mmCIF file with all atom_site columns, C-alpha atoms in Angstrom:
data_model
loop_
_atom_site.group_PDB
_atom_site.id
_atom_site.type_symbol
_atom_site.label_atom_id
_atom_site.label_alt_id
_atom_site.label_comp_id
_atom_site.label_asym_id
_atom_site.label_entity_id
_atom_site.label_seq_id
_atom_site.pdbx_PDB_ins_code
_atom_site.Cartn_x
_atom_site.Cartn_y
_atom_site.Cartn_z
_atom_site.occupancy
_atom_site.B_iso_or_equiv
_atom_site.pdbx_formal_charge
_atom_site.auth_seq_id
_atom_site.auth_comp_id
_atom_site.auth_asym_id
_atom_site.auth_atom_id
_atom_site.pdbx_PDB_model_num
ATOM 1   C CA . MET W 1 1   ? 27.295  13.364  16.627  1.00 0.00 ? 1   MET W CA 1
ATOM 2   C CA . THR W 1 2   ? 29.965  13.330  13.972  1.00 0.00 ? 2   THR W CA 1
ATOM 3   C CA . SER W 1 3   ? 33.055  11.213  13.700  1.00 0.00 ? 3   SER W CA 1
ATOM 4   C CA . ALA W 1 4   ? 35.163  9.563   11.031  1.00 0.00 ? 4   ALA W CA 1
ATOM 5   C CA . GLY W 1 5   ? 32.646  6.691   10.985  1.00 0.00 ? 5   GLY W CA 1
ATOM 6   C CA . ASN W 1 6   ? 29.658  9.057   10.923  1.00 0.00 ? 6   ASN W CA 1
ATOM 7   C CA . PRO W 1 7   ? 30.541  12.303  9.120   1.00 0.00 ? 7   PRO W CA 1
ATOM 8   C CA . TYR W 1 8   ? 26.893  13.361  8.850   1.00 0.00 ? 8   TYR W CA 1
ATOM 9   C CA . ALA W 1 9   ? 24.302  14.586  11.310  1.00 0.00 ? 9   ALA W CA 1
ATOM 10  C CA . VAL W 1 10  ? 22.934  11.063  11.666  1.00 0.00 ? 10  VAL W CA 1
ATOM 11  C CA . ASP W 1 11  ? 21.449  9.880   14.940  1.00 0.00 ? 11  ASP W CA 1
ATOM 12  C CA . ALA W 1 12  ? 23.513  6.699   15.116  1.00 0.00 ? 12  ALA W CA 1
ATOM 13  C CA . GLY W 1 13  ? 21.818  5.500   18.306  1.00 0.00 ? 13  GLY W CA 1
ATOM 14  C CA . ALA W 1 14  ? 18.327  5.874   16.861  1.00 0.00 ? 14  ALA W CA 1
ATOM 15  C CA . LEU W 1 15  ? 19.366  4.116   13.637  1.00 0.00 ? 15  LEU W CA 1
ATOM 16  C CA . ALA W 1 16  ? 20.956  1.264   15.581  1.00 0.00 ? 16  ALA W CA 1
ATOM 17  C CA . ALA W 1 17  ? 17.787  0.841   17.668  1.00 0.00 ? 17  ALA W CA 1
ATOM 18  C CA . LEU W 1 18  ? 15.636  0.909   14.538  1.00 0.00 ? 18  LEU W CA 1
ATOM 19  C CA . ALA W 1 19  ? 17.830  -1.712  12.851  1.00 0.00 ? 19  ALA W CA 1
ATOM 20  C CA . ALA W 1 20  ? 17.775  -3.926  15.951  1.00 0.00 ? 20  ALA W CA 1
ATOM 21  C CA . GLY W 1 21  ? 13.978  -3.941  15.911  1.00 0.00 ? 21  GLY W CA 1
ATOM 22  C CA . HIS W 1 22  ? 13.594  -4.492  12.174  1.00 0.00 ? 22  HIS W CA 1
ATOM 23  C CA . HIS W 1 23  ? 11.801  -7.699  11.224  1.00 0.00 ? 23  HIS W CA 1
ATOM 24  C CA . ALA W 1 24  ? 9.799   -9.353  8.481   1.00 0.00 ? 24  ALA W CA 1
ATOM 25  C CA . ARG W 1 25  ? 6.072   -8.815  8.103   1.00 0.00 ? 25  ARG W CA 1
ATOM 26  C CA . SER W 1 26  ? 3.730   -11.027 6.149   1.00 0.00 ? 26  SER W CA 1
ATOM 27  C CA . VAL W 1 27  ? 1.764   -9.825  3.164   1.00 0.00 ? 27  VAL W CA 1
ATOM 28  C CA . ARG W 1 28  ? -1.146  -11.629 1.542   1.00 0.00 ? 28  ARG W CA 1
ATOM 29  C CA . PRO W 1 29  ? -2.930  -10.578 -1.640  1.00 0.00 ? 29  PRO W CA 1
ATOM 30  C CA . LEU W 1 30  ? -6.677  -10.805 -2.105  1.00 0.00 ? 30  LEU W CA 1
ATOM 31  C CA . ALA W 1 31  ? -8.499  -11.098 -5.408  1.00 0.00 ? 31  ALA W CA 1
ATOM 32  C CA . ALA W 1 32  ? -8.665  -7.926  -7.486  1.00 0.00 ? 32  ALA W CA 1
ATOM 33  C CA . ARG W 1 33  ? -12.150 -6.485  -7.610  1.00 0.00 ? 33  ARG W CA 1
ATOM 34  C CA . PRO W 1 34  ? -14.161 -3.489  -8.778  1.00 0.00 ? 34  PRO W CA 1
ATOM 35  C CA . VAL W 1 35  ? -14.547 -0.721  -6.184  1.00 0.00 ? 35  VAL W CA 1
ATOM 36  C CA . ALA W 1 36  ? -16.118 2.673   -6.911  1.00 0.00 ? 36  ALA W CA 1
ATOM 37  C CA . GLY W 1 37  ? -15.389 2.466   -10.638 1.00 0.00 ? 37  GLY W CA 1
ATOM 38  C CA . HIS W 1 38  ? -11.815 1.231   -10.151 1.00 0.00 ? 38  HIS W CA 1
ATOM 39  C CA . LEU W 1 39  ? -10.066 -2.099  -10.497 1.00 0.00 ? 39  LEU W CA 1
ATOM 40  C CA . VAL W 1 40  ? -8.560  -2.531  -7.016  1.00 0.00 ? 40  VAL W CA 1
ATOM 41  C CA . LYS W 1 41  ? -5.794  -4.926  -6.027  1.00 0.00 ? 41  LYS W CA 1
ATOM 42  C CA . PRO W 1 42  ? -6.062  -5.433  -2.234  1.00 0.00 ? 42  PRO W CA 1
ATOM 43  C CA . TYR W 1 43  ? -3.434  -6.718  0.202   1.00 0.00 ? 43  TYR W CA 1
ATOM 44  C CA . LEU W 1 44  ? -3.378  -7.620  3.885   1.00 0.00 ? 44  LEU W CA 1
ATOM 45  C CA . LEU W 1 45  ? -0.137  -6.813  5.707   1.00 0.00 ? 45  LEU W CA 1
ATOM 46  C CA . ARG W 1 46  ? 0.438   -7.736  9.340   1.00 0.00 ? 46  ARG W CA 1
ATOM 47  C CA . ALA W 1 47  ? 2.918   -7.138  12.116  1.00 0.00 ? 47  ALA W CA 1
ATOM 48  C CA . PRO W 1 48  ? 4.002   -10.064 14.298  1.00 0.00 ? 48  PRO W CA 1
ATOM 49  C CA . GLY W 1 49  ? 1.326   -10.865 16.835  1.00 0.00 ? 49  GLY W CA 1
ATOM 50  C CA . ARG W 1 50  ? -1.396  -9.140  14.797  1.00 0.00 ? 50  ARG W CA 1
ATOM 51  C CA . ASP W 1 51  ? -3.919  -10.679 12.458  1.00 0.00 ? 51  ASP W CA 1
ATOM 52  C CA . ALA W 1 52  ? -5.462  -9.267  9.315   1.00 0.00 ? 52  ALA W CA 1
ATOM 53  C CA . THR W 1 53  ? -8.832  -10.828 8.538   1.00 0.00 ? 53  THR W CA 1
ATOM 54  C CA . GLY W 1 54  ? -11.566 -10.733 5.949   1.00 0.00 ? 54  GLY W CA 1
ATOM 55  C CA . ALA W 1 55  ? -13.441 -8.280  8.181   1.00 0.00 ? 55  ALA W CA 1
ATOM 56  C CA . ASP W 1 56  ? -10.399 -5.989  8.104   1.00 0.00 ? 56  ASP W CA 1
ATOM 57  C CA . ALA W 1 57  ? -10.344 -6.258  4.324   1.00 0.00 ? 57  ALA W CA 1
ATOM 58  C CA . GLU W 1 58  ? -14.018 -5.315  4.139   1.00 0.00 ? 58  GLU W CA 1
ATOM 59  C CA . SER W 1 59  ? -13.412 -2.287  6.367   1.00 0.00 ? 59  SER W CA 1
ATOM 60  C CA . ALA W 1 60  ? -10.490 -1.238  4.172   1.00 0.00 ? 60  ALA W CA 1
ATOM 61  C CA . LEU W 1 61  ? -12.614 -1.672  1.044   1.00 0.00 ? 61  LEU W CA 1
ATOM 62  C CA . ARG W 1 62  ? -15.277 0.640   2.515   1.00 0.00 ? 62  ARG W CA 1
ATOM 63  C CA . VAL W 1 63  ? -12.627 3.293   3.219   1.00 0.00 ? 63  VAL W CA 1
ATOM 64  C CA . ALA W 1 64  ? -11.244 2.811   -0.297  1.00 0.00 ? 64  ALA W CA 1
ATOM 65  C CA . ALA W 1 65  ? -14.700 3.096   -1.864  1.00 0.00 ? 65  ALA W CA 1
ATOM 66  C CA . ASP W 1 66  ? -15.305 6.449   -0.175  1.00 0.00 ? 66  ASP W CA 1
ATOM 67  C CA . HIS W 1 67  ? -11.888 7.735   -1.240  1.00 0.00 ? 67  HIS W CA 1
ATOM 68  C CA . LEU W 1 68  ? -12.103 6.383   -4.799  1.00 0.00 ? 68  LEU W CA 1
ATOM 69  C CA . ALA W 1 69  ? -15.569 7.876   -5.334  1.00 0.00 ? 69  ALA W CA 1
ATOM 70  C CA . THR W 1 70  ? -13.825 11.206  -6.022  1.00 0.00 ? 70  THR W CA 1
ATOM 71  C CA . ALA W 1 71  ? -10.565 9.867   -7.490  1.00 0.00 ? 71  ALA W CA 1
ATOM 72  C CA . ARG W 1 72  ? -11.447 10.828  -11.077 1.00 0.00 ? 72  ARG W CA 1
ATOM 73  C CA . LEU W 1 73  ? -11.309 14.464  -9.905  1.00 0.00 ? 73  LEU W CA 1
ATOM 74  C CA . ARG W 1 74  ? -7.637  13.816  -9.029  1.00 0.00 ? 74  ARG W CA 1
ATOM 75  C CA . GLY W 1 75  ? -6.870  12.330  -12.459 1.00 0.00 ? 75  GLY W CA 1
ATOM 76  C CA . SER W 1 76  ? -7.372  8.645   -11.642 1.00 0.00 ? 76  SER W CA 1
ATOM 77  C CA . LEU W 1 77  ? -6.967  6.197   -14.499 1.00 0.00 ? 77  LEU W CA 1
ATOM 78  C CA . GLY W 1 78  ? -9.130  3.589   -12.734 1.00 0.00 ? 78  GLY W CA 1
ATOM 79  C CA . LEU W 1 79  ? -6.455  1.324   -11.194 1.00 0.00 ? 79  LEU W CA 1
ATOM 80  C CA . ALA W 1 80  ? -5.703  1.228   -7.484  1.00 0.00 ? 80  ALA W CA 1
ATOM 81  C CA . VAL W 1 81  ? -3.815  -0.780  -4.884  1.00 0.00 ? 81  VAL W CA 1
ATOM 82  C CA . LEU W 1 82  ? -5.261  -1.132  -1.395  1.00 0.00 ? 82  LEU W CA 1
ATOM 83  C CA . LEU W 1 83  ? -3.266  -2.109  1.677   1.00 0.00 ? 83  LEU W CA 1
ATOM 84  C CA . PHE W 1 84  ? -4.736  -2.944  5.041   1.00 0.00 ? 84  PHE W CA 1
ATOM 85  C CA . HIS W 1 85  ? -1.825  -2.963  7.496   1.00 0.00 ? 85  HIS W CA 1
ATOM 86  C CA . ALA W 1 86  ? -2.402  -4.432  10.939  1.00 0.00 ? 86  ALA W CA 1
ATOM 87  C CA . GLY W 1 87  ? 0.610   -2.574  12.307  1.00 0.00 ? 87  GLY W CA 1
ATOM 88  C CA . GLY W 1 88  ? 2.423   -2.791  15.585  1.00 0.00 ? 88  GLY W CA 1
ATOM 89  C CA . ASP W 1 89  ? 0.975   0.528   16.758  1.00 0.00 ? 89  ASP W CA 1
ATOM 90  C CA . GLY W 1 90  ? -2.446  0.582   15.093  1.00 0.00 ? 90  GLY W CA 1
ATOM 91  C CA . ASP W 1 91  ? -4.219  -0.019  11.806  1.00 0.00 ? 91  ASP W CA 1
ATOM 92  C CA . TYR W 1 92  ? -3.460  1.637   8.489   1.00 0.00 ? 92  TYR W CA 1
ATOM 93  C CA . VAL W 1 93  ? -5.253  1.707   5.162   1.00 0.00 ? 93  VAL W CA 1
ATOM 94  C CA . LEU W 1 94  ? -3.374  2.937   2.104   1.00 0.00 ? 94  LEU W CA 1
ATOM 95  C CA . VAL W 1 95  ? -5.129  3.646   -1.185  1.00 0.00 ? 95  VAL W CA 1
ATOM 96  C CA . HIS W 1 96  ? -2.637  4.073   -4.025  1.00 0.00 ? 96  HIS W CA 1
ATOM 97  C CA . THR W 1 97  ? -4.128  5.160   -7.347  1.00 0.00 ? 97  THR W CA 1
ATOM 98  C CA . TRP W 1 98  ? -2.429  5.531   -10.715 1.00 0.00 ? 98  TRP W CA 1
ATOM 99  C CA . ILE W 1 99  ? -3.265  8.930   -12.169 1.00 0.00 ? 99  ILE W CA 1
ATOM 100 C CA . GLU W 1 100 ? -2.575  10.919  -15.314 1.00 0.00 ? 100 GLU W CA 1
ATOM 101 C CA . GLY W 1 101 ? 0.923   11.985  -16.301 1.00 0.00 ? 101 GLY W CA 1
ATOM 102 C CA . HIS W 1 102 ? 2.709   8.824   -15.027 1.00 0.00 ? 102 HIS W CA 1
ATOM 103 C CA . MET W 1 103 ? 1.935   9.927   -11.477 1.00 0.00 ? 103 MET W CA 1
ATOM 104 C CA . SER W 1 104 ? 0.139   8.418   -8.515  1.00 0.00 ? 104 SER W CA 1
ATOM 105 C CA . ASP W 1 105 ? -2.111  9.529   -5.703  1.00 0.00 ? 105 ASP W CA 1
ATOM 106 C CA . LEU W 1 106 ? -1.712  8.133   -2.186  1.00 0.00 ? 106 LEU W CA 1
ATOM 107 C CA . ALA W 1 107 ? -4.114  8.378   0.721   1.00 0.00 ? 107 ALA W CA 1
ATOM 108 C CA . VAL W 1 108 ? -3.160  7.038   4.151   1.00 0.00 ? 108 VAL W CA 1
ATOM 109 C CA . PHE W 1 109 ? -5.774  6.390   6.825   1.00 0.00 ? 109 PHE W CA 1
ATOM 110 C CA . THR W 1 110 ? -4.843  5.542   10.418  1.00 0.00 ? 110 THR W CA 1
ATOM 111 C CA . GLY W 1 111 ? -6.625  4.356   13.516  1.00 0.00 ? 111 GLY W CA 1
ATOM 112 C CA . PRO W 1 112 ? -6.378  2.330   16.684  1.00 0.00 ? 112 PRO W CA 1
ATOM 113 C CA . ALA W 1 113 ? -5.883  -1.416  16.297  1.00 0.00 ? 113 ALA W CA 1
ATOM 114 C CA . GLY W 1 114 ? -9.113  -3.274  15.712  1.00 0.00 ? 114 GLY W CA 1
ATOM 115 C CA . GLU W 1 115 ? -11.313 -0.179  15.443  1.00 0.00 ? 115 GLU W CA 1
ATOM 116 C CA . PRO W 1 116 ? -12.173 0.193   11.737  1.00 0.00 ? 116 PRO W CA 1
ATOM 117 C CA . ALA W 1 117 ? -14.804 2.856   12.399  1.00 0.00 ? 117 ALA W CA 1
ATOM 118 C CA . ALA W 1 118 ? -12.049 5.048   13.860  1.00 0.00 ? 118 ALA W CA 1
ATOM 119 C CA . LEU W 1 119 ? -9.901  5.115   10.685  1.00 0.00 ? 119 LEU W CA 1
ATOM 120 C CA . ARG W 1 120 ? -9.225  8.715   9.675   1.00 0.00 ? 120 ARG W CA 1
ATOM 121 C CA . PRO W 1 121 ? -6.973  10.412  7.117   1.00 0.00 ? 121 PRO W CA 1
ATOM 122 C CA . GLY W 1 122 ? -3.371  10.405  8.299   1.00 0.00 ? 122 GLY W CA 1
ATOM 123 C CA . ARG W 1 123 ? -1.530  13.603  9.090   1.00 0.00 ? 123 ARG W CA 1
ATOM 124 C CA . SER W 1 124 ? -0.136  15.712  6.265   1.00 0.00 ? 124 SER W CA 1
ATOM 125 C CA . GLY W 1 125 ? 3.164   14.340  5.028   1.00 0.00 ? 125 GLY W CA 1
ATOM 126 C CA . LEU W 1 126 ? 2.613   10.799  6.329   1.00 0.00 ? 126 LEU W CA 1
ATOM 127 C CA . ALA W 1 127 ? 4.163   8.325   3.889   1.00 0.00 ? 127 ALA W CA 1
ATOM 128 C CA . PRO W 1 128 ? 4.335   4.522   3.675   1.00 0.00 ? 128 PRO W CA 1
ATOM 129 C CA . CYS W 1 129 ? 6.450   2.656   6.220   1.00 0.00 ? 129 CYS W CA 1
ATOM 130 C CA . VAL W 1 130 ? 9.208   0.319   5.006   1.00 0.00 ? 130 VAL W CA 1
ATOM 131 C CA . TRP W 1 131 ? 6.865   -2.689  4.776   1.00 0.00 ? 131 TRP W CA 1
ATOM 132 C CA . GLU W 1 132 ? 4.106   -0.795  2.960   1.00 0.00 ? 132 GLU W CA 1
ATOM 133 C CA . ALA W 1 133 ? 6.713   0.674   0.617   1.00 0.00 ? 133 ALA W CA 1
ATOM 134 C CA . ALA W 1 134 ? 7.874   -2.865  -0.260  1.00 0.00 ? 134 ALA W CA 1
ATOM 135 C CA . VAL W 1 135 ? 4.377   -3.737  -1.482  1.00 0.00 ? 135 VAL W CA 1
ATOM 136 C CA . LEU W 1 136 ? 4.047   -0.453  -3.367  1.00 0.00 ? 136 LEU W CA 1
ATOM 137 C CA . ALA W 1 137 ? 7.474   -0.988  -4.995  1.00 0.00 ? 137 ALA W CA 1
ATOM 138 C CA . HIS W 1 138 ? 6.276   -4.362  -6.272  1.00 0.00 ? 138 HIS W CA 1
ATOM 139 C CA . GLU W 1 139 ? 3.106   -2.718  -7.542  1.00 0.00 ? 139 GLU W CA 1
ATOM 140 C CA . ARG W 1 140 ? 5.036   0.032   -9.334  1.00 0.00 ? 140 ARG W CA 1
ATOM 141 C CA . ASP W 1 141 ? 7.052   -2.626  -11.159 1.00 0.00 ? 141 ASP W CA 1
ATOM 142 C CA . SER W 1 142 ? 3.926   -4.663  -11.930 1.00 0.00 ? 142 SER W CA 1
ATOM 143 C CA . PHE W 1 143 ? 2.086   -1.609  -13.286 1.00 0.00 ? 143 PHE W CA 1
ATOM 144 C CA . THR W 1 144 ? 5.031   -0.650  -15.485 1.00 0.00 ? 144 THR W CA 1
ATOM 145 C CA . ARG W 1 145 ? 5.671   -4.191  -16.732 1.00 0.00 ? 145 ARG W CA 1
ATOM 146 C CA . HIS W 1 146 ? 2.092   -5.229  -17.487 1.00 0.00 ? 146 HIS W CA 1
ATOM 147 C CA . VAL W 1 147 ? 0.102   -2.064  -18.127 1.00 0.00 ? 147 VAL W CA 1
ATOM 148 C CA . LEU W 1 148 ? 2.541   0.477   -19.526 1.00 0.00 ? 148 LEU W CA 1
ATOM 149 C CA . ASP W 1 149 ? 5.045   -1.804  -21.284 1.00 0.00 ? 149 ASP W CA 1
ATOM 150 C CA . GLY W 1 150 ? 2.813   -4.860  -21.772 1.00 0.00 ? 150 GLY W CA 1
ATOM 151 C CA . GLY W 1 151 ? 1.459   -6.062  -25.070 1.00 0.00 ? 151 GLY W CA 1
ATOM 152 C CA . GLY W 1 152 ? -2.026  -6.927  -26.155 1.00 0.00 ? 152 GLY W CA 1
ATOM 153 C CA . ALA W 1 153 ? -5.378  -5.367  -25.501 1.00 0.00 ? 153 ALA W CA 1
ATOM 154 C CA . VAL W 1 154 ? -6.042  -3.347  -22.353 1.00 0.00 ? 154 VAL W CA 1
ATOM 155 C CA . GLY W 1 155 ? -8.091  -6.222  -20.876 1.00 0.00 ? 155 GLY W CA 1
ATOM 156 C CA . GLU W 1 156 ? -5.149  -8.602  -21.271 1.00 0.00 ? 156 GLU W CA 1
ATOM 157 C CA . ARG W 1 157 ? -2.804  -6.091  -19.656 1.00 0.00 ? 157 ARG W CA 1
ATOM 158 C CA . LEU W 1 158 ? -5.164  -5.598  -16.721 1.00 0.00 ? 158 LEU W CA 1
ATOM 159 C CA . ALA W 1 159 ? -5.527  -9.352  -16.237 1.00 0.00 ? 159 ALA W CA 1
ATOM 160 C CA . ALA W 1 160 ? -1.732  -9.730  -16.142 1.00 0.00 ? 160 ALA W CA 1
ATOM 161 C CA . TRP W 1 161 ? -1.426  -6.830  -13.680 1.00 0.00 ? 161 TRP W CA 1
ATOM 162 C CA . SER W 1 162 ? -4.164  -8.284  -11.469 1.00 0.00 ? 162 SER W CA 1
ATOM 163 C CA . ALA W 1 163 ? -2.458  -11.675 -11.354 1.00 0.00 ? 163 ALA W CA 1
ATOM 164 C CA . ASP W 1 164 ? 1.021   -10.318 -10.535 1.00 0.00 ? 164 ASP W CA 1
ATOM 165 C CA . VAL W 1 165 ? 0.906   -10.186 -6.730  1.00 0.00 ? 165 VAL W CA 1
ATOM 166 C CA . LEU W 1 166 ? 3.345   -10.121 -3.842  1.00 0.00 ? 166 LEU W CA 1
ATOM 167 C CA . GLU W 1 167 ? 2.931   -12.764 -1.159  1.00 0.00 ? 167 GLU W CA 1
ATOM 168 C CA . GLY W 1 168 ? 5.001   -13.901 1.800   1.00 0.00 ? 168 GLY W CA 1
ATOM 169 C CA . GLU W 1 169 ? 7.400   -11.876 3.875   1.00 0.00 ? 169 GLU W CA 1
ATOM 170 C CA . VAL W 1 170 ? 8.593   -8.359  3.228   1.00 0.00 ? 170 VAL W CA 1
ATOM 171 C CA . ARG W 1 171 ? 11.374  -6.550  5.057   1.00 0.00 ? 171 ARG W CA 1
#
């Protein structure tokens, strides 16, 4: 559909429906911790009507540990962000790792809601949703500010990065 108000091949109806259903989701950080030789900053993210619990965090940490066990082979620098997302259509675990060359590595695991043993790698090309991307955008800024551009010894930079968390609602 093209018109003066929509000169591109944009599905205006689908975008309007998506916008009408857009809402805030809550994000809660957990304490940074060592996992498989990495300093991991975990978050719980939840859709309305869903809960994200300590048990969910533990399941996500197990998935992250398995993934991070081989992360050095992909150039990992030893810092990672973990998201457990109790989504509207299932559960997601994202493991975002900073790697060599100012790059990052992202693994997305998906599964049915409330079935942590069923989490599997997401399909090829799957990327973060808008709410997950909000957390990762914060983490990109935090990594740049505290680790890359920060002053002091590496331990001081890591402590500042670990303490700089996102909490509340994301859109």
